[in-house]
Amino acid sequence: MRRSAFAGALVASVVLAAPAFANDSVQKCITDANNWCMQQHDYAAQRYSTLDQINTKNVANLQVAWTFSTGVLRGHEGGPLVIGDTMYLNSPFPNIVYALNLADDNKIIWKYEPKQDPSVIPVMCCDTVNRGVQYADGKIFLHQADTSIVALDAKTGKELWKTVNADPKRGETGTGAVLIVGNNLLVGVSGAEFGVRCFMTAYDIDTGKRQWRAYSMGPDDEVLVDPKKTMMLGKPVGADSSLKTWNGDQWKLGGGSIWGYMSWDPKLNLFYYGTGNPSTWNPAQRAGPDGKQIDQLYSMTLFARNPETGMAAWAYQYTPFDEWDYDGINEPILADIDVKGKKRNAVVEFNRNGFAYTLDRATGELLVAEKYDPAVNWASKVDMDKSSPTYGRPLVNADKSTFLNGQDVNTTNICPAALGSKDQQPVAYSPLTGLFYVPSNHVCMDYEPFKVEYTAGQPYVGATLSMYPPKGESNMGNFLAWDAGNGKIVWSNKEEFSVWSGVLTTAGGIACVGMLDGKFKCVDQKDGKELYVNKTPSGIIGNVMTYGHGGKQYIAVFSGVGGWAGIGLAAGLTNPTDGLGAVGGYAGLNNYTALGGSLTVWSLP
Amino acid sequence: MRRSAFAGALVASVVLAAPAFANDSVQKCITDANNWCMQQHDYAAQRYSTLDQINTKNVANLQVAWTFSTGVLRGHEGGPLVIGDTMYLNSPFPNIVYALNLADDNKIIWKYEPKQDPSVIPVMCCDTVNRGVQYADGKIFLHQADTSIVALDAKTGKELWKTVNADPKRGETGTGAVLIVGNNLLVGVSGAEFGVRCFMTAYDIDTGKRQWRAYSMGPDDEVLVDPKKTMMLGKPVGADSSLKTWNGDQWKLGGGSIWGYMSWDPKLNLFYYGTGNPSTWNPAQRAGPDGKQIDQLYSMTLFARNPETGMAAWAYQYTPFDEWDYDGINEPILADIDVKGKKRNAVVEFNRNGFAYTLDRATGELLVAEKYDPAVNWASKVDMDKSSPTYGRPLVNADKSTFLNGQDVNTTNICPAALGSKDQQPVAYSPLTGLFYVPSNHVCMDYEPFKVEYTAGQPYVGATLSMYPPKGESNMGNFLAWDAGNGKIVWSNKEEFSVWSGVLTTAGGIACVGMLDGKFKCVDQKDGKELYVNKTPSGIIGNVMTYGHGGKQYIAVFSGVGGWAGIGLAAGLTNPTDGLGAVGGYAGLNNYTALGGSLTVWSLP
């Protein structure tokens, strides 16, 4: 097992070259490994740091160096940035931003507290989370819950500009981290649980002026697909590629939320992101004119787009005609890896539907699609036969089809549950091993679709869910290492709860991640051996990061339970089917942790 | 300096003998040094633990062992109890109580969440704090913000009984820790800022049935003073001792809140507590019939009472006719110490008014009264001349008399400020050195009294305050060692902010305390040398405690900024004179910390 892991590393250590179109300030920031310049660490979203002061030999000696409470409770996703002497971090709603002085006792340099209407809270489907601020050109960019985007002076916290991306009154909210490429801020919107036709938008980072918008579904000129040039599975998408896959006007309520972490390839000048479920969750209401399944492009889709124009170079739909809420929003990770013996410039995505996909990131060619959770049972496999009419599509097990079983029928024991084999919690890649370190869920569900009427700003879900671990098992999570070139689990550690925290890998050979019960763990990348465990104040759904300061390496993560998995605790819900089924599934969390909101920072003595 | 400190220790190591009238379960609990059975550690309120695994030689190696978020923000005063394998802790309003299993990963065994009307919050003068649960006879006792007292089954968290002590609609609230002596639960009430005539009450711990009540002022049979037997400064108090010191019916709005930690002497069977300010803060409205100062007994008074009958054995008034809000509620500490060459069974109190008092705890004889903050300027000294008509009274500097200067006149630069040279944050005593370790404030004020009308349940304060460090100085706090037998500071460490956390002393020779900026510190008892510093998530106003489990010693403290000093942060106030002047005084806290609420637990590696 160790050998195969390291074999991958031999061909996987190519670093993405510095680009011509980059945002220079971000590129320059990233060259100093002491910094953590982006939520994803780098444009490839690898979450791998070359810092190695903390390593497999000494990580057991980690100590809490300092801590900081954000002053806000509920789910703390995302994490801090570090640029030179300053750490930037932000809280869930009301999205307070802090700049801390690492050179002066971690004092608060400035604090920015947006005024937001709390009426946005009930419109946020899965807790009041926020996936973190971003940095470029001496500015800190905040994407607020109410979809406002604010540029702050990184030195003073002064508001430089503010623009409003969407409208919470229609169910449109903001939780995702933006991506800065060149002079564009790229930002999605959430709302598929409210019948919103969601979109990706680019704003000028100096002025906040809108540059382009690409909807997840609709006419070609609104989706920004070129019928002849935008490719899908090796073929041009053709005219009206999205509209053709919807019945009537349902696309106008089409969903396709965008709220996961994004990546960008500087050579190809393509950025990558995924879209969420089609609305509603009741598939019967989305059936085709013939009463049968219909794809509903471009929901559940991985897009490769030009960041300057927004035009899609290629697209790949993970889950056509979704019947389970298997959003395709998870982060696409760029890595040059060995795929079945051949070096590929790959994009790798661990989908909510339980399959891990490896594609060629220039062309969208599907290279690998395998289950990264053995429990997955909604589909037998993804058809990899290029000559097959179902090429590139999941082969759905009919008994797990909530559509075929029908409206008002409870389809039981579907794996994974709606929150997926992995949700937004980002994976890390390590060039040391060539492996991906996956914080995963191991959860199944019952799913009963029902008819729902659309009212703007009101929930448009149309399904009742229950969640639980796979039958006969008790662990609801696995922390695992994945060989994306061969589509195989290399090692897997059972965890009592879903691992809802983003992973850090470092040149020290460690992979660190947080647990929903509040434990922070570092393991050996090679074999998953637990090397350090420490209990933080509350459950961890934040992403582990590292930085260097004053000659010392630090590792940090938010603790503050919440998010979809922790929504019962976060919002005080007790009905098991509340939280779209998560309340019952994660009820055991009440035995471990309570709400919190603080950053814990470790270092060696 | 070291020598004098240790000289004290030679005569100060006598441990209080086990009593006949004790609550057996508490006494038994205390005999195991691994436990922390009372908020005050022991009935003498010494906060000294004989655990010595962590000591001056190795305390620098402390590490964060585990942490726990209470799920509640704002000021976390008090601290946890540990009894065997279980830790009990509670949050500020809404006063959630948790039992954690130290033998099983610190999991939550049970959680008790009282339903309280949030309308009590604005009636709480100085944040939504609570000074901790208490234990006896397999029960955990919670004194809620709304003055309800609840007995919970320590094993299950099940409510055994509940009684209502007072009425928040009249401004009566509960923040203090109760004291259990024998079968009685002893509890005070807050409300002097609302014109409440406050009281001490005893309830049966098995049934919650009221046993007796002693008001802080009023007729003898309501104050429970015996004209002939209750002594003050060596003389019986005489008939109507309280009523005679009030003008007309003002005593009915008399104040005298009781919310500090209490102590009990098992041999004498006397328990000790102090009372707060007379209402209103505008002294002109409380002047005598002759328009002059009048004592307003028993506000600002140390009481020694029989816990079974409530009858007062003796009383001593620290600050007759208060003109500065120098509440006398601070904890009386019992210790057998060398007083000017003679061994005394003493009670020692560090008063808000800046004087530290040493009295004979059997008789109330005043032995020592000296300033423990050199800045104190409202009185020149306490008259110790037994033949003087002002014996035992502070000699007030007329220019600092807010009464003599008059209503609507701003008396400036009074030291200490209203929140005192020390507030509720409890002192620790160490028999190793014979010294008291004092978390102190170093703050002055401007005070402008104004006329205020009484309306039940409305603030009845009648003064505007500003607070600031003493002129020419920048530190607002000192952590100091005090020789109570000689009335002298032995060493003193400057701190930027008031030290608003309770101290722990141990047989390891260390004294540990938290800071308002979030730092936790351990120093050498001998000389105050800082041996360990670690930053917790939020400002510390909790009390440091220690316990042993599985052969390991742990030290723990709440972090969660708030209380009177942190009320600006806690309640989001920004007007400098808000929070009775604290908002302006402690505005600098905003540069260090934000709201929080978690327990940090340290141990050696």
PDB file of N, CA and C in Angstrom, chain B residues 42-106:
ATOM      1  N   ASP B  42     -13.134  25.250  48.795  1.00  0.00           N
ATOM      2  CA  ASP B  42     -13.374  24.724  50.137  1.00  0.00           C
ATOM      3  C   ASP B  42     -14.195  25.739  50.917  1.00  0.00           C
ATOM      4  N   TYR B  43     -14.632  25.353  52.092  1.00  0.00           N
ATOM      5  CA  TYR B  43     -15.492  26.242  52.887  1.00  0.00           C
ATOM      6  C   TYR B  43     -14.764  27.499  53.348  1.00  0.00           C
ATOM      7  N   ALA B  44     -13.435  27.424  53.408  1.00  0.00           N
ATOM      8  CA  ALA B  44     -12.675  28.610  53.788  1.00  0.00           C
ATOM      9  C   ALA B  44     -12.486  29.564  52.608  1.00  0.00           C
ATOM     10  N   ALA B  45     -12.879  29.096  51.406  1.00  0.00           N
ATOM     11  CA  ALA B  45     -12.769  29.904  50.177  1.00  0.00           C
ATOM     12  C   ALA B  45     -11.321  30.260  49.864  1.00  0.00           C
ATOM     13  N   GLN B  46     -10.423  29.323  50.165  1.00  0.00           N
ATOM     14  CA  GLN B  46      -8.998  29.623  49.966  1.00  0.00           C
ATOM     15  C   GLN B  46      -8.537  29.406  48.526  1.00  0.00           C
ATOM     16  N   ARG B  47      -9.278  28.571  47.768  1.00  0.00           N
ATOM     17  CA  ARG B  47      -8.896  28.292  46.370  1.00  0.00           C
ATOM     18  C   ARG B  47      -7.473  27.719  46.267  1.00  0.00           C
ATOM     19  N   TYR B  48      -7.069  26.995  47.311  1.00  0.00           N
ATOM     20  CA  TYR B  48      -5.746  26.366  47.348  1.00  0.00           C
ATOM     21  C   TYR B  48      -5.913  24.872  47.212  1.00  0.00           C
ATOM     22  N   SER B  49      -5.211  24.280  46.243  1.00  0.00           N
ATOM     23  CA  SER B  49      -5.268  22.833  46.041  1.00  0.00           C
ATOM     24  C   SER B  49      -3.941  22.217  46.445  1.00  0.00           C
ATOM     25  N   THR B  50      -4.015  21.041  47.072  1.00  0.00           N
ATOM     26  CA  THR B  50      -2.775  20.352  47.456  1.00  0.00           C
ATOM     27  C   THR B  50      -2.161  19.571  46.296  1.00  0.00           C
ATOM     28  N   LEU B  51      -2.811  19.563  45.151  1.00  0.00           N
ATOM     29  CA  LEU B  51      -2.209  18.892  43.987  1.00  0.00           C
ATOM     30  C   LEU B  51      -0.910  19.612  43.614  1.00  0.00           C
ATOM     31  N   ASP B  52       0.125  18.835  43.326  1.00  0.00           N
ATOM     32  CA  ASP B  52       1.420  19.469  43.039  1.00  0.00           C
ATOM     33  C   ASP B  52       2.162  18.851  41.860  1.00  0.00           C
ATOM     34  N   GLN B  53       1.438  18.037  41.064  1.00  0.00           N
ATOM     35  CA  GLN B  53       2.101  17.475  39.881  1.00  0.00           C
ATOM     36  C   GLN B  53       2.564  18.609  38.958  1.00  0.00           C
ATOM     37  N   ILE B  54       1.738  19.597  38.818  1.00  0.00           N
ATOM     38  CA  ILE B  54       2.125  20.806  38.086  1.00  0.00           C
ATOM     39  C   ILE B  54       2.731  21.756  39.120  1.00  0.00           C
ATOM     40  N   ASN B  55       3.965  22.162  38.884  1.00  0.00           N
ATOM     41  CA  ASN B  55       4.629  22.996  39.883  1.00  0.00           C
ATOM     42  C   ASN B  55       5.532  24.028  39.215  1.00  0.00           C
ATOM     43  N   THR B  56       6.191  24.798  40.042  1.00  0.00           N
ATOM     44  CA  THR B  56       7.003  25.903  39.491  1.00  0.00           C
ATOM     45  C   THR B  56       8.061  25.407  38.514  1.00  0.00           C
ATOM     46  N   LYS B  57       8.511  24.184  38.685  1.00  0.00           N
ATOM     47  CA  LYS B  57       9.589  23.683  37.828  1.00  0.00           C
ATOM     48  C   LYS B  57       9.098  23.260  36.452  1.00  0.00           C
ATOM     49  N   ASN B  58       7.824  22.805  36.366  1.00  0.00           N
ATOM     50  CA  ASN B  58       7.370  22.255  35.080  1.00  0.00           C
ATOM     51  C   ASN B  58       6.174  22.985  34.477  1.00  0.00           C
ATOM     52  N   VAL B  59       5.664  23.999  35.164  1.00  0.00           N
ATOM     53  CA  VAL B  59       4.448  24.648  34.662  1.00  0.00           C
ATOM     54  C   VAL B  59       4.664  25.265  33.283  1.00  0.00           C
ATOM     55  N   ALA B  60       5.906  25.585  32.961  1.00  0.00           N
ATOM     56  CA  ALA B  60       6.210  26.147  31.636  1.00  0.00           C
ATOM     57  C   ALA B  60       5.908  25.159  30.518  1.00  0.00           C
ATOM     58  N   ASN B  61       5.801  23.881  30.871  1.00  0.00           N
ATOM     59  CA  ASN B  61       5.517  22.855  29.860  1.00  0.00           C
ATOM     60  C   ASN B  61       4.030  22.576  29.680  1.00  0.00           C
ATOM     61  N   LEU B  62       3.187  23.324  30.362  1.00  0.00           N
ATOM     62  CA  LEU B  62       1.744  23.079  30.237  1.00  0.00           C
ATOM     63  C   LEU B  62       1.323  23.082  28.775  1.00  0.00           C
ATOM     64  N   GLN B  63       0.329  22.246  28.480  1.00  0.00           N
ATOM     65  CA  GLN B  63      -0.263  22.192  27.146  1.00  0.00           C
ATOM     66  C   GLN B  63      -1.777  22.174  27.289  1.00  0.00           C
ATOM     67  N   VAL B  64      -2.441  22.653  26.256  1.00  0.00           N
ATOM     68  CA  VAL B  64      -3.895  22.541  26.254  1.00  0.00           C
ATOM     69  C   VAL B  64      -4.242  21.072  26.073  1.00  0.00           C
ATOM     70  N   ALA B  65      -4.925  20.510  27.062  1.00  0.00           N
ATOM     71  CA  ALA B  65      -5.289  19.090  27.010  1.00  0.00           C
ATOM     72  C   ALA B  65      -6.603  18.907  26.253  1.00  0.00           C
ATOM     73  N   TRP B  66      -7.596  19.704  26.616  1.00  0.00           N
ATOM     74  CA  TRP B  66      -8.871  19.650  25.908  1.00  0.00           C
ATOM     75  C   TRP B  66      -9.641  20.927  26.188  1.00  0.00           C
ATOM     76  N   THR B  67     -10.675  21.129  25.395  1.00  0.00           N
ATOM     77  CA  THR B  67     -11.450  22.370  25.498  1.00  0.00           C
ATOM     78  C   THR B  67     -12.913  22.026  25.296  1.00  0.00           C
ATOM     79  N   PHE B  68     -13.773  22.918  25.745  1.00  0.00           N
ATOM     80  CA  PHE B  68     -15.216  22.667  25.618  1.00  0.00           C
ATOM     81  C   PHE B  68     -15.942  23.991  25.505  1.00  0.00           C
ATOM     82  N   SER B  69     -16.703  24.130  24.451  1.00  0.00           N
ATOM     83  CA  SER B  69     -17.496  25.339  24.254  1.00  0.00           C
ATOM     84  C   SER B  69     -18.847  25.157  24.942  1.00  0.00           C
ATOM     85  N   THR B  70     -19.302  26.182  25.663  1.00  0.00           N
ATOM     86  CA  THR B  70     -20.591  26.066  26.352  1.00  0.00           C
ATOM     87  C   THR B  70     -21.759  26.321  25.418  1.00  0.00           C
ATOM     88  N   GLY B  71     -21.462  26.833  24.213  1.00  0.00           N
ATOM     89  CA  GLY B  71     -22.542  27.146  23.288  1.00  0.00           C
ATOM     90  C   GLY B  71     -23.215  28.470  23.584  1.00  0.00           C
ATOM     91  N   VAL B  72     -22.639  29.244  24.495  1.00  0.00           N
ATOM     92  CA  VAL B  72     -23.226  30.532  24.887  1.00  0.00           C
ATOM     93  C   VAL B  72     -22.117  31.572  24.886  1.00  0.00           C
ATOM     94  N   LEU B  73     -22.422  32.763  24.413  1.00  0.00           N
ATOM     95  CA  LEU B  73     -21.455  33.857  24.441  1.00  0.00           C
ATOM     96  C   LEU B  73     -21.663  34.714  25.692  1.00  0.00           C
ATOM     97  N   ARG B  74     -20.914  35.779  25.799  1.00  0.00           N
ATOM     98  CA  ARG B  74     -20.927  36.746  26.908  1.00  0.00           C
ATOM     99  C   ARG B  74     -20.133  36.217  28.112  1.00  0.00           C
ATOM    100  N   GLY B  75     -20.187  37.006  29.187  1.00  0.00           N
ATOM    101  CA  GLY B  75     -19.266  36.807  30.296  1.00  0.00           C
ATOM    102  C   GLY B  75     -19.418  35.484  31.032  1.00  0.00           C
ATOM    103  N   HIS B  76     -18.334  34.725  31.077  1.00  0.00           N
ATOM    104  CA  HIS B  76     -18.298  33.450  31.792  1.00  0.00           C
ATOM    105  C   HIS B  76     -17.534  33.618  33.100  1.00  0.00           C
ATOM    106  N   GLU B  77     -18.253  33.920  34.186  1.00  0.00           N
ATOM    107  CA  GLU B  77     -17.644  33.939  35.513  1.00  0.00           C
ATOM    108  C   GLU B  77     -17.754  32.543  36.113  1.00  0.00           C
ATOM    109  N   GLY B  78     -17.267  32.384  37.347  1.00  0.00           N
ATOM    110  CA  GLY B  78     -17.326  31.065  37.992  1.00  0.00           C
ATOM    111  C   GLY B  78     -16.428  30.066  37.294  1.00  0.00           C
ATOM    112  N   GLY B  79     -16.752  28.797  37.494  1.00  0.00           N
ATOM    113  CA  GLY B  79     -15.943  27.744  36.885  1.00  0.00           C
ATOM    114  C   GLY B  79     -16.578  26.395  37.106  1.00  0.00           C
ATOM    115  N   PRO B  80     -15.934  25.353  36.609  1.00  0.00           N
ATOM    116  CA  PRO B  80     -16.485  24.011  36.749  1.00  0.00           C
ATOM    117  C   PRO B  80     -16.227  23.405  38.127  1.00  0.00           C
ATOM    118  N   LEU B  81     -17.015  22.408  38.456  1.00  0.00           N
ATOM    119  CA  LEU B  81     -16.751  21.516  39.590  1.00  0.00           C
ATOM    120  C   LEU B  81     -16.276  20.184  39.013  1.00  0.00           C
ATOM    121  N   VAL B  82     -15.477  19.468  39.760  1.00  0.00           N
ATOM    122  CA  VAL B  82     -15.135  18.087  39.397  1.00  0.00           C
ATOM    123  C   VAL B  82     -15.355  17.212  40.608  1.00  0.00           C
ATOM    124  N   ILE B  83     -16.186  16.200  40.416  1.00  0.00           N
ATOM    125  CA  ILE B  83     -16.452  15.241  41.477  1.00  0.00           C
ATOM    126  C   ILE B  83     -16.278  13.856  40.871  1.00  0.00           C
ATOM    127  N   GLY B  84     -15.178  13.212  41.220  1.00  0.00           N
ATOM    128  CA  GLY B  84     -14.882  11.895  40.650  1.00  0.00           C
ATOM    129  C   GLY B  84     -14.657  11.995  39.160  1.00  0.00           C
ATOM    130  N   ASP B  85     -15.444  11.232  38.402  1.00  0.00           N
ATOM    131  CA  ASP B  85     -15.282  11.192  36.949  1.00  0.00           C
ATOM    132  C   ASP B  85     -16.086  12.256  36.225  1.00  0.00           C
ATOM    133  N   THR B  86     -16.776  13.093  36.979  1.00  0.00           N
ATOM    134  CA  THR B  86     -17.700  14.018  36.325  1.00  0.00           C
ATOM    135  C   THR B  86     -17.307  15.467  36.545  1.00  0.00           C
ATOM    136  N   MET B  87     -17.364  16.230  35.465  1.00  0.00           N
ATOM    137  CA  MET B  87     -17.217  17.677  35.567  1.00  0.00           C
ATOM    138  C   MET B  87     -18.572  18.318  35.341  1.00  0.00           C
ATOM    139  N   TYR B  88     -18.908  19.274  36.203  1.00  0.00           N
ATOM    140  CA  TYR B  88     -20.142  20.028  36.059  1.00  0.00           C
ATOM    141  C   TYR B  88     -19.784  21.475  35.753  1.00  0.00           C
ATOM    142  N   LEU B  89     -20.437  22.033  34.755  1.00  0.00           N
ATOM    143  CA  LEU B  89     -20.192  23.446  34.461  1.00  0.00           C
ATOM    144  C   LEU B  89     -21.468  24.066  33.930  1.00  0.00           C
ATOM    145  N   ASN B  90     -21.524  25.383  34.009  1.00  0.00           N
ATOM    146  CA  ASN B  90     -22.715  26.055  33.503  1.00  0.00           C
ATOM    147  C   ASN B  90     -22.345  27.352  32.801  1.00  0.00           C
ATOM    148  N   SER B  91     -23.250  27.790  31.962  1.00  0.00           N
ATOM    149  CA  SER B  91     -23.027  28.967  31.123  1.00  0.00           C
ATOM    150  C   SER B  91     -23.707  30.189  31.737  1.00  0.00           C
ATOM    151  N   PRO B  92     -23.376  31.384  31.229  1.00  0.00           N
ATOM    152  CA  PRO B  92     -24.180  32.563  31.560  1.00  0.00           C
ATOM    153  C   PRO B  92     -25.615  32.338  31.069  1.00  0.00           C
ATOM    154  N   PHE B  93     -26.489  33.350  31.265  1.00  0.00           N
ATOM    155  CA  PHE B  93     -27.841  33.221  30.730  1.00  0.00           C
ATOM    156  C   PHE B  93     -27.800  32.599  29.345  1.00  0.00           C
ATOM    157  N   PRO B  94     -28.535  31.554  29.024  1.00  0.00           N
ATOM    158  CA  PRO B  94     -29.661  31.006  29.789  1.00  0.00           C
ATOM    159  C   PRO B  94     -29.283  29.982  30.844  1.00  0.00           C
ATOM    160  N   ASN B  95     -28.018  29.966  31.301  1.00  0.00           N
ATOM    161  CA  ASN B  95     -27.591  29.107  32.410  1.00  0.00           C
ATOM    162  C   ASN B  95     -27.719  27.615  32.115  1.00  0.00           C
ATOM    163  N   ILE B  96     -27.253  27.225  30.949  1.00  0.00           N
ATOM    164  CA  ILE B  96     -27.211  25.808  30.592  1.00  0.00           C
ATOM    165  C   ILE B  96     -26.202  25.096  31.498  1.00  0.00           C
ATOM    166  N   VAL B  97     -26.573  23.942  32.020  1.00  0.00           N
ATOM    167  CA  VAL B  97     -25.675  23.142  32.857  1.00  0.00           C
ATOM    168  C   VAL B  97     -25.276  21.883  32.086  1.00  0.00           C
ATOM    169  N   TYR B  98     -23.995  21.551  32.096  1.00  0.00           N
ATOM    170  CA  TYR B  98     -23.498  20.336  31.462  1.00  0.00           C
ATOM    171  C   TYR B  98     -22.827  19.451  32.507  1.00  0.00           C
ATOM    172  N   ALA B  99     -22.984  18.140  32.358  1.00  0.00           N
ATOM    173  CA  ALA B  99     -22.161  17.159  33.080  1.00  0.00           C
ATOM    174  C   ALA B  99     -21.312  16.453  32.038  1.00  0.00           C
ATOM    175  N   LEU B 100     -20.008  16.479  32.215  1.00  0.00           N
ATOM    176  CA  LEU B 100     -19.088  15.862  31.254  1.00  0.00           C
ATOM    177  C   LEU B 100     -18.408  14.654  31.887  1.00  0.00           C
ATOM    178  N   ASN B 101     -18.204  13.639  31.087  1.00  0.00           N
ATOM    179  CA  ASN B 101     -17.617  12.397  31.576  1.00  0.00           C
ATOM    180  C   ASN B 101     -16.105  12.410  31.369  1.00  0.00           C
ATOM    181  N   LEU B 102     -15.368  12.666  32.447  1.00  0.00           N
ATOM    182  CA  LEU B 102     -13.912  12.737  32.343  1.00  0.00           C
ATOM    183  C   LEU B 102     -13.301  11.377  32.028  1.00  0.00           C
ATOM    184  N   ALA B 103     -14.054  10.326  32.305  1.00  0.00           N
ATOM    185  CA  ALA B 103     -13.536   8.975  32.080  1.00  0.00           C
ATOM    186  C   ALA B 103     -13.853   8.480  30.669  1.00  0.00           C
ATOM    187  N   ASP B 104     -14.651   9.227  29.924  1.00  0.00           N
ATOM    188  CA  ASP B 104     -15.000   8.801  28.572  1.00  0.00           C
ATOM    189  C   ASP B 104     -14.961   9.994  27.630  1.00  0.00           C
ATOM    190  N   ASP B 105     -13.731  10.455  27.373  1.00  0.00           N
ATOM    191  CA  ASP B 105     -13.533  11.424  26.299  1.00  0.00           C
ATOM    192  C   ASP B 105     -14.229  12.759  26.552  1.00  0.00           C
ATOM    193  N   ASN B 106     -14.533  13.041  27.818  1.00  0.00           N
ATOM    194  CA  ASN B 106     -15.188  14.296  28.205  1.00  0.00           C
ATOM    195  C   ASN B 106     -16.523  14.499  27.487  1.00  0.00           C
TER     196      ASN B 106
END
